[in-house]
Amino acid sequence: MEERAANISKEMTLLKERMHQHQYKSTPQRDEIADWVFRTHEHFTVEELIASFREKGKKVSQATAYRVIQMLLDLKLIEEHDFGKDYKFYEHTPGHDHHDHIVCMDCGKIIEFADSSLETLKEKITLKNGFRMKKHHLTIYAECTTCPPEKRVLTRRET
Amino acid sequence: MEERAANISKEMTLLKERMHQHQYKSTPQRDEIADWVFRTHEHFTVEELIASFREKGKKVSQATAYRVIQMLLDLKLIEEHDFGKDYKFYEHTPGHDHHDHIVCMDCGKIIEFADSSLETLKEKITLKNGFRMKKHHLTIYAECTTCPPEKRVLTRRET
DNA sequence: GTATGTGCAAAACGTTTGCAAGTTC
DNA sequence: GAACTTGCAAACGTTTTGCACATAC
């Protein structure tokens, strides 16, 4: 929607680098899907990705969509989330540090937060239990006290 | 396996009360599945539940197993977890306070922990963001520093 | 006796895969 | 041109459902 060409370029450059490192060939489908992913500042599902292309009149086969998502996961350019729905949510990682999520049980709104004391505590607890932490997902299911004055159902970040 | 009749009775009594409150009829299938669930002190899948009955020579149809699990969720006697596998894990709640999980990425071991400062912090963060917390799942994916000297793959609690 | 629960087999769901044709390097 | 990627349709594994029969209250 908005003009953010410079920013996208940086992410696309990163994509190219990592694809090359991991010996993935460059194809129009991969580029277009990755570009959409980097431009999308909400948590999205593969179904939404496919629908978005269909609306624009572009064709992406389901198989390719899922395969490119797998590639982006492998390249650590996106993260996968399970918010208790029957499908998975994804979000791109370049330019975004670790954060956790609050999911509104009424309107489905997803908000992100980062808290350093929380991260310290997670690390401490993991070590105390004899583990080395690799990744961690905290999801808080809640009700927004102001729900539903706003219609935005997927809200990711302010940018 | 062990004798814990007194304990089970208490949980089965709770089951009967809640089934009555919610107008669920009492059936042998429901009782037997609930009994198994209360006796199972690991995180289990529906597939494991069915297999366990099959091994004992008892028959539980898949449809009934899934339906009873839905009932137990409705009665808030079990909790559902997604640990990144393609099937869901369940655990019974009576007698167990809220806790979070550490999943070993090497051996699959699942351990539980409870930390009051963590709970306080979650609550504080949720409020600060304008939400009322309903439920919350923190899962830490890690490697056990002592993995794998022990063979236990599913370890839930010490009882 | 009526509403509800069960079991079977079939459907549904999101996701993955085999394969022939097309593309990249 | 050898290896990889695509698209289709079919397969997948888990979970749900339609329906006829059985059971609970």
PDB file of C-alpha atoms (C1' of nucleotides) in Angstrom, chain B residues 25-26 28 62-63 66-67 86-88, chain D residues 13-19 23-25:
ATOM      1  CA  LYS B  25     -25.642 -37.770  30.153  1.00  0.00           C
ATOM      2  CA  SER B  26     -23.547 -40.329  31.947  1.00  0.00           C
ATOM      3  CA  PRO B  28     -19.731 -45.931  30.245  1.00  0.00           C
ATOM      4  CA  GLN B  62     -12.248 -42.512  17.426  1.00  0.00           C
ATOM      5  CA  ALA B  63     -15.364 -40.359  17.135  1.00  0.00           C
ATOM      6  CA  TYR B  66     -12.651 -36.923  20.236  1.00  0.00           C
ATOM      7  CA  ARG B  67     -16.151 -36.088  21.436  1.00  0.00           C
ATOM      8  CA  ASP B  86       0.623 -31.693  14.076  1.00  0.00           C
ATOM      9  CA  TYR B  87      -1.591 -33.172  16.776  1.00  0.00           C
ATOM     10  CA  LYS B  88      -2.702 -31.670  20.055  1.00  0.00           C
TER      11      LYS B  88
ATOM     12  C1'  DG D  13      -2.952 -37.194   8.993  1.00  0.00           C
ATOM     13  C1'  DT D  14      -5.822 -35.319  12.290  1.00  0.00           C
ATOM     14  C1'  DT D  15     -10.245 -34.123  13.518  1.00  0.00           C
ATOM     15  C1'  DT D  16     -15.293 -33.683  12.530  1.00  0.00           C
ATOM     16  C1'  DT D  17     -19.798 -35.110  10.922  1.00  0.00           C
ATOM     17  C1'  DG D  18     -24.189 -37.624   8.872  1.00  0.00           C
ATOM     18  C1'  DC D  19     -26.696 -41.136   9.873  1.00  0.00           C
ATOM     19  C1'  DT D  23     -28.856 -45.923  25.555  1.00  0.00           C
ATOM     20  C1'  DA D  24     -29.893 -42.671  29.428  1.00  0.00           C
ATOM     21  C1'  DC D  25     -33.123 -40.346  32.087  1.00  0.00           C
TER      22       DC D  25
END
